[in-house]
Amino acid sequence: NLDFDALERNAKYDGGFSVSTPAVQWLWQIVKSDLTLDEKKMFLKFFTGSDRSPIGGLGSLKCIIQRDGPDSSKLPTSHTCFNTLLLPEYCSKHKMLDRIKLAVMNAEGFGLE
């Protein structure tokens, strides 16, 4: 069970983002409501390096959502070793959903399975 509510409660924000920033609110809406289970697993792997919840649950992860500049067509990126998501401040939820799906569907990682 992937409890993204727990991950959201434990998340920290950086680079000008806060819990009340529209882009941050869109991110959590997308992850919790707009992605299929398989897409959620792919997002988690893109973000943390693993598509599975750790033993203590997603709430035990220390994760950071960091602003990666203003709106652009740039894809989100991540530092999986630090559970850090670098997210441009997209101008709409629809654009963010499109960019997130494109990024997670095409992520290669290190190819270690």
Short mmCIF file of C-alpha atoms in Angstrom, two decimals:
data_model
loop_
_atom_site.label_atom_id
_atom_site.label_comp_id
_atom_site.label_asym_id
_atom_site.label_seq_id
_atom_site.Cartn_x
_atom_site.Cartn_y
_atom_site.Cartn_z
CA ASN A 1 0.00 0.00 0.00
CA LEU A 2 1.47 3.34 -1.07
CA ASP A 3 0.35 5.98 1.43
CA PHE A 4 1.10 9.22 -0.37
CA ASP A 5 -0.80 11.15 2.33
CA ALA A 6 1.92 10.09 4.78
CA LEU A 7 4.64 11.11 2.32
CA GLU A 8 2.96 14.49 1.86
CA ARG A 9 2.73 15.05 5.64
CA ASN A 10 6.45 14.40 6.02
CA ALA A 11 7.63 16.35 2.94
CA LYS A 12 9.85 19.41 3.22
CA TYR A 13 9.91 22.22 0.68
CA ASP A 14 12.80 24.26 -0.67
CA GLY A 15 13.73 26.85 -3.27
CA GLY A 16 10.65 29.01 -2.72
CA PHE A 17 8.06 26.24 -2.48
CA SER A 18 5.85 25.83 0.57
CA VAL A 19 2.88 23.65 1.46
CA SER A 20 0.57 26.41 0.19
CA THR A 21 2.26 26.95 -3.19
CA PRO A 22 -0.22 26.06 -5.99
CA ALA A 23 2.39 23.89 -7.76
CA VAL A 24 2.93 21.86 -4.58
CA GLN A 25 -0.82 21.40 -4.10
CA TRP A 26 -1.15 20.30 -7.75
CA LEU A 27 1.69 17.82 -7.31
CA TRP A 28 -0.03 16.03 -4.44
CA GLN A 29 -3.42 16.09 -6.22
CA ILE A 30 -1.77 14.52 -9.27
CA VAL A 31 0.11 11.87 -7.33
CA LYS A 32 -2.86 10.88 -5.17
CA SER A 33 -5.73 11.21 -7.64
CA ASP A 34 -4.62 11.45 -11.26
CA LEU A 35 -2.06 8.65 -11.56
CA THR A 36 -2.85 4.95 -11.89
CA LEU A 37 -1.29 2.53 -9.39
CA ASP A 38 1.41 1.62 -11.92
CA GLU A 39 2.12 5.31 -12.59
CA LYS A 40 2.30 5.95 -8.83
CA LYS A 41 4.91 3.19 -8.52
CA MET A 42 6.85 4.65 -11.44
CA PHE A 43 6.66 8.13 -9.85
CA LEU A 44 7.94 6.72 -6.56
CA LYS A 45 10.83 5.00 -8.36
CA PHE A 46 11.61 8.22 -10.25
CA PHE A 47 11.60 10.18 -6.97
CA THR A 48 13.23 7.73 -4.54
CA GLY A 49 14.90 5.03 -6.63
CA SER A 50 12.46 2.33 -5.47
CA ASP A 51 8.89 1.57 -6.47
CA ARG A 52 8.21 0.10 -3.04
CA SER A 53 7.39 1.62 0.30
CA PRO A 54 10.14 1.27 2.93
CA ILE A 55 9.48 -0.88 6.00
CA GLY A 56 8.27 2.11 8.02
CA GLY A 57 5.95 3.25 5.21
CA LEU A 58 6.17 6.29 2.95
CA GLY A 59 5.81 8.54 5.99
CA SER A 60 9.24 7.41 7.16
CA LEU A 61 10.92 8.84 4.05
CA LYS A 62 12.56 12.21 4.34
CA CYS A 63 11.70 13.86 1.05
CA ILE A 64 12.18 17.31 -0.38
CA ILE A 65 10.17 19.04 -3.10
CA GLN A 66 12.40 21.76 -4.50
CA ARG A 67 11.45 24.53 -6.92
CA ASP A 68 13.49 24.20 -10.10
CA GLY A 69 12.85 27.57 -11.69
CA PRO A 70 9.77 29.20 -13.19
CA ASP A 71 7.32 27.67 -15.64
CA SER A 72 9.06 26.05 -18.59
CA SER A 73 8.79 22.97 -20.77
CA LYS A 74 11.60 21.40 -18.73
CA LEU A 75 10.83 18.01 -17.21
CA PRO A 76 10.98 17.38 -13.48
CA THR A 77 14.19 15.71 -12.31
CA SER A 78 15.20 14.05 -9.07
CA HIS A 79 18.11 13.17 -6.83
CA THR A 80 17.07 9.69 -5.74
CA CYS A 81 19.86 9.35 -3.15
CA PHE A 82 18.37 12.32 -1.30
CA ASN A 83 14.67 11.75 -2.14
CA THR A 84 14.61 15.20 -3.72
CA LEU A 85 12.21 16.13 -6.53
CA LEU A 86 13.25 19.14 -8.60
CA LEU A 87 10.02 20.58 -9.95
CA PRO A 88 9.64 23.65 -12.17
CA GLU A 89 6.81 25.93 -11.05
CA TYR A 90 4.48 25.01 -13.91
CA CYS A 91 1.66 27.41 -14.83
CA SER A 92 -1.10 24.78 -14.67
CA LYS A 93 -1.94 21.42 -13.15
CA HIS A 94 -2.56 20.01 -16.63
CA LYS A 95 0.94 20.96 -17.77
CA MET A 96 2.45 19.52 -14.59
CA LEU A 97 0.60 16.23 -15.09
CA ASP A 98 1.86 16.01 -18.66
CA ARG A 99 5.47 16.78 -17.68
CA ILE A 100 5.44 14.36 -14.72
CA LYS A 101 4.03 11.51 -16.82
CA LEU A 102 6.57 12.14 -19.57
CA ALA A 103 9.44 12.19 -17.06
CA VAL A 104 8.45 9.06 -15.13
CA MET A 105 7.53 7.04 -18.22
CA ASN A 106 10.93 7.70 -19.76
CA ALA A 107 13.15 7.51 -16.68
CA GLU A 108 16.05 5.07 -16.99
CA GLY A 109 17.74 5.40 -13.61
CA PHE A 110 20.92 3.38 -13.28
CA GLY A 111 19.44 0.27 -14.85
CA LEU A 112 19.95 -1.72 -11.66
CA GLU A 113 17.09 -4.14 -11.11
#
